[in-house]
Every structure is written in structure tokens, then in C-alpha cells.
mmCIF file of C-alpha atoms and ligand atoms in Angstrom:
data_model
loop_
_atom_site.group_PDB
_atom_site.id
_atom_site.type_symbol
_atom_site.label_atom_id
_atom_site.label_comp_id
_atom_site.label_asym_id
_atom_site.label_seq_id
_atom_site.Cartn_x
_atom_site.Cartn_y
_atom_site.Cartn_z
ATOM 1 C CA MET A 78 88.430 -10.189 -85.289
ATOM 2 C CA ASN A 79 85.713 -7.258 -83.874
ATOM 3 C CA ALA A 80 82.690 -8.641 -81.794
ATOM 4 C CA THR A 81 80.494 -8.575 -84.896
ATOM 5 C CA GLU A 82 82.526 -11.345 -86.487
ATOM 6 C CA ARG A 83 82.784 -13.304 -82.980
ATOM 7 C CA GLY A 84 79.091 -12.977 -83.245
ATOM 8 C CA ILE A 85 78.979 -14.397 -86.485
ATOM 9 C CA ARG A 86 81.798 -17.076 -86.587
ATOM 10 C CA GLU A 87 80.993 -18.139 -82.844
ATOM 11 C CA GLN A 88 76.979 -18.501 -82.959
ATOM 12 C CA PHE A 89 77.051 -22.302 -84.493
ATOM 13 C CA PRO A 90 77.164 -23.506 -80.449
ATOM 14 C CA LEU A 91 74.045 -21.278 -80.237
ATOM 15 C CA TRP A 92 72.457 -23.046 -83.221
ATOM 16 C CA ASP A 93 73.064 -26.376 -80.984
ATOM 17 C CA ARG A 94 71.503 -25.296 -78.080
ATOM 18 C CA ALA A 95 68.400 -23.447 -79.082
ATOM 19 C CA PRO A 96 65.517 -24.876 -77.529
ATOM 20 C CA ASP A 97 63.040 -27.218 -78.895
ATOM 21 C CA CYS A 98 59.667 -26.204 -80.473
ATOM 22 C CA ARG A 99 56.986 -27.548 -78.080
ATOM 23 C CA ILE A 100 54.456 -25.589 -80.116
ATOM 24 C CA ALA A 101 53.022 -25.774 -83.141
ATOM 25 C CA PRO A 102 50.795 -23.322 -85.647
ATOM 26 C CA ARG A 103 47.049 -23.545 -84.527
ATOM 27 C CA PRO A 104 45.256 -25.540 -87.066
ATOM 28 C CA ASP A 105 43.402 -24.062 -89.703
ATOM 29 C CA HIS A 106 44.188 -20.652 -88.925
ATOM 30 C CA VAL A 107 46.802 -18.364 -91.387
ATOM 31 C CA GLN A 108 49.802 -17.308 -90.464
ATOM 32 C CA VAL A 109 51.030 -14.151 -90.382
ATOM 33 C CA VAL A 110 54.790 -13.591 -89.707
ATOM 34 C CA VAL A 111 55.648 -9.910 -89.344
ATOM 35 C CA GLY A 112 58.578 -7.973 -88.167
ATOM 36 C CA CYS A 113 61.206 -5.433 -89.276
ATOM 37 C CA GLY A 114 64.180 -4.927 -90.762
ATOM 38 C CA THR A 115 66.028 -7.776 -90.369
ATOM 39 C CA SER A 116 63.398 -9.939 -88.914
ATOM 40 C CA VAL A 117 61.001 -9.426 -91.269
ATOM 41 C CA HIS A 118 63.434 -10.628 -93.596
ATOM 42 C CA ILE A 119 63.443 -13.763 -92.126
ATOM 43 C CA ALA A 120 59.751 -13.823 -91.407
ATOM 44 C CA ASP A 121 60.374 -14.345 -94.990
ATOM 45 C CA SER A 122 61.391 -16.910 -95.461
ATOM 46 C CA ILE A 123 59.182 -18.724 -92.381
ATOM 47 C CA ALA A 124 56.573 -18.342 -94.304
ATOM 48 C CA VAL A 125 57.562 -19.870 -97.359
ATOM 49 C CA PHE A 126 58.601 -23.015 -94.970
ATOM 50 C CA LEU A 127 55.162 -22.909 -93.121
ATOM 51 C CA ASN A 128 53.592 -23.023 -96.966
ATOM 52 C CA ALA A 129 56.066 -25.531 -97.752
ATOM 53 C CA HIS A 130 54.272 -27.661 -94.818
ATOM 54 C CA GLY A 131 50.843 -27.158 -95.399
ATOM 55 C CA ARG A 132 49.871 -24.198 -93.689
ATOM 56 C CA ALA A 133 48.937 -20.854 -95.355
ATOM 57 C CA SER A 134 51.265 -18.033 -94.356
ATOM 58 C CA ARG A 135 52.276 -14.400 -95.109
ATOM 59 C CA PRO A 136 55.008 -12.556 -94.318
ATOM 60 C CA VAL A 137 53.717 -9.029 -93.364
ATOM 61 C CA PRO A 138 55.791 -5.895 -92.144
ATOM 62 C CA GLY A 139 54.964 -4.855 -88.719
ATOM 63 C CA ASN A 140 53.204 -1.605 -89.347
ATOM 64 C CA GLU A 141 51.827 -3.065 -92.485
ATOM 65 C CA TRP A 142 49.927 -5.278 -90.712
ATOM 66 C CA THR A 143 48.607 -2.829 -87.681
ATOM 67 C CA ARG A 144 47.267 -0.492 -89.999
ATOM 68 C CA ARG A 145 45.865 -2.435 -92.977
ATOM 69 C CA PRO A 146 45.777 -5.792 -92.392
ATOM 70 C CA HIS A 147 43.259 -6.683 -94.343
ATOM 71 C CA ASP A 148 45.016 -5.784 -97.266
ATOM 72 C CA TYR A 149 47.185 -8.939 -97.006
ATOM 73 C CA VAL A 150 44.649 -11.236 -95.254
ATOM 74 C CA PRO A 151 40.870 -10.720 -95.711
ATOM 75 C CA ALA A 152 38.519 -10.080 -93.165
ATOM 76 C CA GLY A 153 36.806 -12.633 -91.550
ATOM 77 C CA LEU A 154 39.463 -15.507 -91.866
ATOM 78 C CA PRO A 155 40.893 -16.713 -88.530
ATOM 79 C CA VAL A 156 44.872 -15.949 -87.860
ATOM 80 C CA GLU A 157 47.158 -16.161 -85.687
ATOM 81 C CA ILE A 158 50.493 -13.886 -85.884
ATOM 82 C CA VAL A 159 54.072 -15.010 -85.533
ATOM 83 C CA ALA A 160 55.603 -11.724 -84.401
ATOM 84 C CA LEU A 161 59.242 -11.690 -84.723
ATOM 85 C CA SER A 162 62.104 -9.448 -82.992
ATOM 86 C CA ARG A 163 65.241 -9.506 -81.104
ATOM 87 C CA SER A 164 64.496 -6.968 -79.032
ATOM 88 C CA GLY A 165 60.954 -7.568 -78.359
ATOM 89 C CA GLU A 166 60.904 -3.779 -78.270
ATOM 90 C CA SER A 167 60.404 -2.516 -82.193
ATOM 91 C CA THR A 168 57.683 0.078 -82.118
ATOM 92 C CA GLU A 169 55.860 -1.477 -85.096
ATOM 93 C CA THR A 170 56.489 -5.380 -84.104
ATOM 94 C CA VAL A 171 54.962 -4.720 -80.698
ATOM 95 C CA ALA A 172 52.203 -2.821 -81.979
ATOM 96 C CA ALA A 173 51.371 -5.599 -84.265
ATOM 97 C CA ALA A 174 51.095 -8.185 -81.637
ATOM 98 C CA ARG A 175 48.950 -5.567 -78.849
ATOM 99 C CA THR A 176 46.817 -5.035 -82.017
ATOM 100 C CA SER A 177 45.703 -8.199 -83.486
ATOM 101 C CA ARG A 178 45.747 -9.509 -79.818
ATOM 102 C CA GLU A 179 43.090 -7.176 -78.937
ATOM 103 C CA ALA A 180 41.031 -8.117 -81.603
ATOM 104 C CA GLY A 181 41.119 -11.867 -80.752
ATOM 105 C CA HIS A 182 43.980 -12.870 -83.027
ATOM 106 C CA PRO A 183 46.700 -15.621 -81.001
ATOM 107 C CA VAL A 184 49.794 -14.123 -80.962
ATOM 108 C CA VAL A 185 53.494 -16.457 -80.825
ATOM 109 C CA ALA A 186 56.276 -14.625 -80.206
ATOM 110 C CA ILE A 187 59.733 -15.880 -81.442
ATOM 111 C CA THR A 188 62.567 -13.729 -79.623
ATOM 112 C CA CYS A 189 65.924 -13.337 -77.347
ATOM 113 C CA ALA A 190 64.084 -11.068 -74.787
ATOM 114 C CA PRO A 191 61.923 -13.244 -73.156
ATOM 115 C CA GLN A 192 61.130 -9.995 -70.759
ATOM 116 C CA SER A 193 60.300 -7.737 -73.610
ATOM 117 C CA ALA A 194 57.025 -5.796 -74.139
ATOM 118 C CA LEU A 195 56.162 -8.281 -77.203
ATOM 119 C CA CYS A 196 56.722 -11.066 -74.630
ATOM 120 C CA ALA A 197 53.981 -9.534 -72.952
ATOM 121 C CA ALA A 198 51.593 -9.263 -75.994
ATOM 122 C CA ALA A 199 52.003 -12.773 -76.671
ATOM 123 C CA ASP A 200 50.081 -15.781 -75.695
ATOM 124 C CA ARG A 201 52.545 -18.255 -76.524
ATOM 125 C CA LEU A 202 56.634 -17.668 -76.445
ATOM 126 C CA ILE A 203 59.216 -19.137 -78.789
ATOM 127 C CA GLU A 204 62.764 -17.476 -76.799
ATOM 128 C CA THR A 205 66.049 -18.374 -77.374
ATOM 129 C CA ASP A 206 69.409 -16.950 -75.910
ATOM 130 C CA THR A 207 72.098 -15.006 -78.693
ATOM 131 C CA HIS A 208 76.089 -13.806 -78.751
ATOM 132 C CA PRO A 209 76.216 -11.800 -75.937
ATOM 133 C CA GLU A 210 78.878 -9.543 -78.349
ATOM 134 C CA GLU A 211 75.980 -9.690 -80.352
ATOM 135 C CA GLY A 212 75.517 -5.712 -81.003
ATOM 136 C CA ILE A 213 73.320 -3.051 -83.491
ATOM 137 C CA VAL A 214 73.831 -5.174 -86.746
ATOM 138 C CA MET A 215 71.919 -8.614 -86.305
ATOM 139 C CA THR A 216 73.827 -11.463 -87.074
ATOM 140 C CA ALA A 217 73.779 -14.735 -84.541
ATOM 141 C CA SER A 218 69.748 -13.587 -83.987
ATOM 142 C CA ALA A 219 68.680 -13.531 -86.960
ATOM 143 C CA SER A 220 69.971 -16.996 -87.446
ATOM 144 C CA LEU A 221 68.353 -18.194 -84.554
ATOM 145 C CA MET A 222 64.898 -17.000 -84.911
ATOM 146 C CA LEU A 223 64.913 -18.279 -88.730
ATOM 147 C CA LEU A 224 65.924 -21.754 -86.886
ATOM 148 C CA LEU A 225 63.103 -21.832 -84.390
ATOM 149 C CA GLY A 226 60.800 -20.581 -87.000
ATOM 150 C CA MET A 227 61.568 -23.404 -89.283
ATOM 151 C CA ARG A 228 60.615 -25.841 -86.446
ATOM 152 C CA TYR A 229 57.832 -24.305 -84.986
ATOM 153 C CA ALA A 230 57.151 -24.546 -88.877
ATOM 154 C CA GLY A 231 57.505 -28.655 -88.563
ATOM 155 C CA MET A 232 60.971 -28.672 -89.586
ATOM 156 C CA THR A 233 64.348 -30.830 -88.531
ATOM 157 C CA VAL A 234 67.006 -28.163 -87.604
ATOM 158 C CA GLY A 235 69.407 -30.142 -85.927
ATOM 159 C CA GLN A 236 73.180 -30.669 -85.489
ATOM 160 C CA PRO A 237 73.518 -32.144 -88.995
ATOM 161 C CA THR A 238 72.914 -28.788 -90.169
ATOM 162 C CA THR A 239 75.096 -26.775 -87.780
ATOM 163 C CA ALA A 240 77.742 -29.048 -89.196
ATOM 164 C CA ALA A 241 76.922 -28.053 -92.732
ATOM 165 C CA ALA A 242 76.689 -24.079 -92.034
ATOM 166 C CA ARG A 243 79.842 -24.517 -90.500
ATOM 167 C CA THR A 244 81.768 -25.905 -92.900
ATOM 168 C CA LEU A 245 80.369 -23.527 -95.601
ATOM 169 C CA LEU A 246 81.452 -20.861 -94.134
ATOM 170 C CA ASP A 247 85.107 -22.623 -93.383
ATOM 171 C CA ARG A 248 85.153 -23.352 -97.031
ATOM 172 C CA ALA A 249 84.171 -20.140 -98.250
ATOM 173 C CA ASP A 250 85.636 -17.539 -95.790
ATOM 174 C CA PRO A 251 89.210 -18.364 -97.835
ATOM 175 C CA HIS A 252 87.418 -16.992 -101.027
ATOM 176 C CA LEU A 253 85.633 -13.931 -99.748
ATOM 177 C CA ALA A 254 88.570 -11.468 -99.810
ATOM 178 C CA GLY A 255 89.129 -12.382 -103.425
ATOM 179 C CA LEU A 256 85.423 -12.186 -104.152
ATOM 180 C CA ILE A 257 85.091 -8.914 -103.346
ATOM 181 C CA GLU A 258 88.557 -7.355 -104.694
ATOM 182 C CA GLY A 259 86.622 -4.432 -106.878
ATOM 183 C CA ARG A 260 83.354 -5.221 -106.525
ATOM 184 C CA THR A 261 80.725 -2.502 -105.692
ATOM 185 C CA HIS A 262 77.655 -3.623 -106.624
ATOM 186 C CA PHE A 263 76.255 -6.751 -104.229
ATOM 187 C CA VAL A 264 73.379 -8.394 -105.660
ATOM 188 C CA PHE A 265 71.939 -11.615 -103.902
ATOM 189 C CA LEU A 266 69.450 -14.183 -105.622
ATOM 190 C CA GLY A 267 67.602 -16.482 -104.378
ATOM 191 C CA GLY A 268 64.129 -18.570 -104.524
ATOM 192 C CA GLY A 269 61.957 -19.187 -102.361
ATOM 193 C CA ALA A 270 63.019 -19.505 -99.062
ATOM 194 C CA PHE A 271 66.082 -18.398 -100.344
ATOM 195 C CA TYR A 272 64.217 -15.285 -101.439
ATOM 196 C CA GLY A 273 64.009 -13.983 -97.567
ATOM 197 C CA VAL A 274 67.499 -14.945 -96.386
ATOM 198 C CA ALA A 275 68.504 -13.187 -100.276
ATOM 199 C CA ARG A 276 66.897 -9.626 -98.581
ATOM 200 C CA GLU A 277 69.029 -9.862 -95.488
ATOM 201 C CA GLY A 278 72.484 -10.402 -97.382
ATOM 202 C CA ALA A 279 71.596 -7.244 -98.648
ATOM 203 C CA LEU A 280 70.233 -5.551 -96.073
ATOM 204 C CA LYS A 281 73.827 -6.549 -94.082
ATOM 205 C CA MET A 282 75.521 -5.560 -97.139
ATOM 206 C CA GLN A 283 73.719 -2.116 -96.909
ATOM 207 C CA GLU A 284 74.301 -1.779 -93.142
ATOM 208 C CA MET A 285 77.431 -2.792 -92.554
ATOM 209 C CA SER A 286 79.310 -1.821 -95.451
ATOM 210 C CA LEU A 287 77.587 1.259 -96.668
ATOM 211 C CA SER A 288 77.354 -0.394 -100.455
ATOM 212 C CA GLN A 289 74.968 -0.943 -103.157
ATOM 213 C CA SER A 290 72.777 -4.161 -102.760
ATOM 214 C CA GLU A 291 69.869 -6.038 -103.749
ATOM 215 C CA ALA A 292 67.783 -8.787 -103.716
ATOM 216 C CA HIS A 293 65.706 -10.678 -106.271
ATOM 217 C CA HIS A 294 64.113 -14.232 -107.274
ATOM 218 C CA PRO A 295 66.669 -15.481 -109.816
ATOM 219 C CA LEU A 296 65.204 -15.046 -112.550
ATOM 220 C CA GLU A 297 63.587 -11.869 -111.769
ATOM 221 C CA TYR A 298 66.797 -10.561 -111.990
ATOM 222 C CA ARG A 299 66.890 -10.675 -115.525
ATOM 223 C CA HIS A 300 63.816 -8.535 -116.142
ATOM 224 C CA GLY A 301 65.548 -5.190 -115.770
ATOM 225 C CA PRO A 302 67.795 -4.896 -113.010
ATOM 226 C CA ILE A 303 70.365 -7.106 -115.065
ATOM 227 C CA SER A 304 71.097 -4.100 -116.741
ATOM 228 C CA LEU A 305 73.068 -3.060 -114.265
ATOM 229 C CA ILE A 306 75.686 -5.770 -113.895
ATOM 230 C CA ASP A 307 79.153 -5.304 -114.916
ATOM 231 C CA GLU A 308 83.194 -5.980 -113.941
ATOM 232 C CA ARG A 309 82.052 -4.222 -110.773
ATOM 233 C CA SER A 310 79.219 -6.422 -109.536
ATOM 234 C CA LEU A 311 79.750 -9.614 -107.410
ATOM 235 C CA VAL A 312 75.944 -11.937 -107.234
ATOM 236 C CA ILE A 313 75.654 -14.111 -104.317
ATOM 237 C CA MET A 314 72.962 -17.047 -106.427
ATOM 238 C CA MET A 315 71.923 -18.840 -103.824
ATOM 239 C CA TYR A 316 70.645 -22.169 -105.869
ATOM 240 C CA HIS A 317 67.256 -23.376 -105.743
ATOM 241 C CA GLN A 318 67.914 -27.375 -106.227
ATOM 242 C CA ASP A 319 64.224 -27.265 -108.087
ATOM 243 C CA THR A 320 65.698 -24.828 -110.401
ATOM 244 C CA LEU A 321 69.154 -25.475 -110.654
ATOM 245 C CA GLU A 322 69.407 -25.664 -114.327
ATOM 246 C CA GLU A 323 67.755 -22.112 -114.989
ATOM 247 C CA GLU A 324 69.840 -20.938 -112.205
ATOM 248 C CA SER A 325 72.588 -21.957 -113.828
ATOM 249 C CA LEU A 326 71.787 -20.348 -117.067
ATOM 250 C CA LEU A 327 71.394 -17.251 -115.474
ATOM 251 C CA ALA A 328 75.065 -17.404 -113.658
ATOM 252 C CA HIS A 329 77.039 -18.089 -116.405
ATOM 253 C CA ASP A 330 74.971 -15.008 -118.338
ATOM 254 C CA LEU A 331 76.333 -12.620 -115.489
ATOM 255 C CA LEU A 332 79.974 -14.283 -115.476
ATOM 256 C CA ALA A 333 79.730 -13.235 -119.214
ATOM 257 C CA LYS A 334 78.612 -9.639 -118.295
ATOM 258 C CA GLY A 335 81.778 -9.023 -116.325
ATOM 259 C CA ALA A 336 80.368 -10.063 -112.603
ATOM 260 C CA LYS A 337 82.022 -12.579 -110.422
ATOM 261 C CA VAL A 338 79.645 -15.320 -108.919
ATOM 262 C CA LEU A 339 79.314 -17.027 -105.201
ATOM 263 C CA GLY A 340 77.957 -20.204 -106.095
ATOM 264 C CA LEU A 341 75.939 -21.650 -103.341
ATOM 265 C CA GLY A 342 74.975 -24.703 -104.571
ATOM 266 C CA GLY A 343 75.870 -24.365 -108.147
ATOM 267 C CA PRO A 344 78.386 -23.141 -110.496
ATOM 268 C CA GLY A 345 80.024 -19.982 -110.050
ATOM 269 C CA THR A 346 83.534 -18.193 -110.239
ATOM 270 C CA ILE A 347 83.614 -19.906 -106.323
ATOM 271 C CA SER A 348 80.858 -22.874 -106.509
ATOM 272 C CA LEU A 349 80.414 -24.213 -102.839
ATOM 273 C CA PRO A 350 78.386 -27.285 -102.087
ATOM 274 C CA VAL A 351 75.411 -26.045 -99.343
ATOM 275 C CA GLY A 352 74.676 -29.184 -96.588
ATOM 276 C CA GLY A 353 72.311 -30.241 -94.346
ATOM 277 C CA GLU A 354 68.912 -31.758 -93.283
ATOM 278 C CA PRO A 355 66.057 -31.420 -96.143
ATOM 279 C CA GLY A 356 65.165 -27.899 -96.933
ATOM 280 C CA THR A 357 67.691 -26.520 -95.022
ATOM 281 C CA GLY A 358 69.727 -24.523 -97.462
ATOM 282 C CA PRO A 359 68.858 -20.952 -96.118
ATOM 283 C CA LEU A 360 69.901 -20.985 -93.016
ATOM 284 C CA VAL A 361 72.782 -22.750 -93.930
ATOM 285 C CA CYS A 362 73.951 -20.052 -96.528
ATOM 286 C CA LEU A 363 72.836 -17.226 -93.512
ATOM 287 C CA PRO A 364 76.127 -16.894 -91.829
ATOM 288 C CA VAL A 365 77.795 -16.751 -95.213
ATOM 289 C CA LEU A 366 76.451 -13.573 -96.007
ATOM 290 C CA GLN A 367 76.691 -11.794 -92.682
ATOM 291 C CA LEU A 368 80.448 -12.305 -93.139
ATOM 292 C CA LEU A 369 80.590 -11.062 -96.327
ATOM 293 C CA GLY A 370 79.060 -7.693 -95.162
ATOM 294 C CA GLU A 371 82.219 -7.855 -92.344
ATOM 295 C CA TYR A 372 84.753 -8.283 -95.454
ATOM 296 C CA VAL A 373 83.151 -5.498 -97.553
ATOM 297 C CA ALA A 374 83.427 -3.247 -94.278
ATOM 298 C CA ARG A 375 86.696 -4.112 -93.877
ATOM 299 C CA SER A 376 87.621 -3.513 -97.277
ATOM 300 C CA ARG A 377 86.763 0.085 -96.392
ATOM 301 C CA ASN A 378 87.682 0.628 -93.505
ATOM 302 C CA LEU A 379 84.116 0.899 -91.911
ATOM 303 C CA ASP A 380 83.561 -0.138 -88.617
ATOM 304 C CA THR A 381 80.645 -2.632 -88.015
ATOM 305 C CA LEU A 382 80.460 -1.916 -84.219
ATOM 306 C CA ALA A 383 78.677 1.838 -85.199
ATOM 307 C CA PRO A 384 76.972 1.373 -88.333
ATOM 308 C CA ARG A 385 75.760 4.660 -90.115
ATOM 309 C CA HIS A 386 72.073 5.796 -88.951
ATOM 310 C CA LEU A 387 71.462 2.458 -87.007
ATOM 311 C CA THR A 388 70.663 2.004 -83.316
ATOM 312 C CA LYS A 389 70.043 -1.690 -82.171
ATOM 313 C CA VAL A 390 66.183 -1.167 -81.174
ATOM 314 C CA VAL A 391 64.364 1.186 -83.254
ATOM 315 C CA THR A 392 61.153 2.650 -81.381
ATOM 316 C CA ILE A 393 59.070 5.776 -82.577
ATOM 317 C CA GLY A 394 57.771 7.684 -79.613
HETATM 318 O O1 F6P B 195 64.459 -7.486 -84.463
HETATM 319 P P1 F6P B 195 63.827 -6.409 -83.921
HETATM 320 O O2 F6P B 195 64.552 -6.279 -82.428
HETATM 321 O O3 F6P B 195 62.644 -5.878 -83.358
HETATM 322 O O4 F6P B 195 64.541 -5.262 -84.495
HETATM 323 C C1 F6P B 195 64.627 -5.705 -85.960
HETATM 324 C C2 F6P B 195 65.833 -4.120 -86.374
HETATM 325 O O5 F6P B 195 67.065 -4.941 -86.789
HETATM 326 C C3 F6P B 195 67.126 -4.359 -88.080
HETATM 327 O O6 F6P B 195 67.315 -4.803 -88.961
HETATM 328 C C4 F6P B 195 69.052 -3.965 -87.559
HETATM 329 O O7 F6P B 195 69.395 -5.280 -87.692
HETATM 330 C C5 F6P B 195 66.569 -3.113 -87.691
HETATM 331 O O8 F6P B 195 66.506 -2.455 -89.207
HETATM 332 C C6 F6P B 195 65.600 -3.158 -87.155
HETATM 333 O O9 F6P B 195 64.610 -2.262 -86.616
#
């Protein structure tokens, strides 16, 4: 087992040790959740949770927020920035925090790096330890920042959720090698807060295994992308219990077209239940998506400790 895989499998004690979130979103401020790469995918899910808990929110990539904030939130509205970054050093995320603070907006940082440039630019800090062996590919840190963002949004995320995620990973593990056999096209589908995690699953697949992968809201997949489905496709369907029926119909259609389907919370070639506290499904599913990337990389003899063209911190200048 390499260090990437250890980081994925050994993340659950870190979830249990993650700090309570003692701060809450400022009332009457639009919550703009910024980040880059993995961190903006996690931001996408956190923004959904914030909206669902009554806090107007939207996810924005760091550079987009720095360069054209009023394309995303109308000028004059009170805004609070929630900046996510494992390293606290990604150029665009740090710039988004700095320019926001200069403009008078409060900044909350969610990070694994309390001494970082991002923290120096933030008013309030939510920090966590991460797996000591985590390398370029972000896994445990992504889960931990999602967990902390969910608590910030007002959700209860405790040991029952950790136990559910561990159980799901243990149940999925024996099936993953068989599911990926002969598959070269990977599709991650999820609605609501599952969508950001679906994007993160697709990114992990690209970074780790250099495979074609994509993410969509489930029913959007029927409007064009479904053209690519065939017997080379593996679809990871993360079922939203509110839309289980329509997503199940889609899964059956994809199966009939030759895809295999890993059904998390609903039907598939392999179907696994997703437990955990209310609303925590996206976090519970995330480690399975991370491990899937490692399985595909290994099947292609790719070393996920040295992913092509990537560095642990992406800075400009
Ligand atoms: O969370 P950080 O440290 O800002 O880093 C985000 C980085 O992580 C990655 O997703 C790599 O895993 C990059 O795309 C991105 O630059």
C-alpha cells in the first residue's frame, strides 16, 4: 500500500478528532465560498449546505472572485468570504481573501495550514490536522475541509457519520477491482450537495489515473453527454434520496447501454447503502471516490505519489 492509499484508508480517526466549529456564518451576509481545484469542488458542496440551512451562498473559483466578483454577487450586498485551502498558499485563493478583506468583507479560512498566507488574510480561522503522509493528491484534507464546512453550515457531523463512511469504504473495497475492469471512461453523477463531490471524484480520477472522467447533475447527463456511454463506461451514481426514483430510471438506462454502475444509495451493478447523520451522504461517499482513483491508477501502473504535471501547491509568480 502506498502513502496515497494509506491517507485514504487512515483518514477516519482524523474525522473524529476534527475540531468543533465554534464560529457561525455572519447573519445577513452572502456566503461566498472560494477555493481552487479540489478546494472549490468542496466549496460547491458547502455552498449547497449553507443554502439548505438558510444562509444564501455560492461557490466561486478564487480567481473569478478576485477578478470579477460582481459577476457572482451584485455590488453592495454584504458578503462574507469562506476561503478553503489545504496549503493556505494557492495564489488565487489567497488573492481572493486579500482583495475581499481590503474591500471590507470579513474572511473565514478553512485550512490545514494555520501559519499560511491565507490565515494571515483571514479574520476567523477553522483549522484541522490532516494525514501526515498526504502528498500532492488531496484526499483526507478534502474530506476534513468538507466536514468542517458542514459544521460551519450548522450540520451535525459526528461519529455516526465517520462510522458510516468507514463501513461504506469497507463494503465498496472488494468490488472496485471488478467494477473498473475494462473501463476507461468514468462518469460521476450527483445532485445537490453530491454534485461538488461528484466533480471531486472526476478530478481525482484525472489526477491519479490520467483517465477520461466527467461529472454531471444526474438528469443533465441525458441531455448530450449520454452519447458517450458504452461498455467502456463506469458510472458512479450518488443517489439523492429526494430524487431516488428518477435517478434509478437513469441508472437502468445507463446499464442497458452497456455501462456498469456503482450505485451509492440506490440501484446499480453494485448497490451499497449510504448511512450517516442527516444530509452527510456526500462526505460519507467521498473516500470511496478517492479509493477508486487509486485502484484505476494501480491498474495502469501509475504512481499517485507523482501525478503528471501537478505540484502540491500551485502558485503564480
Ligand atoms: O487547497 P489548496 O492547497 O489551495 O490546493 C488546491 C490544489 O489542490 C489540487 O486540487 C490538487 O489536489 C489542485 O488542483 C489545487 O491547486
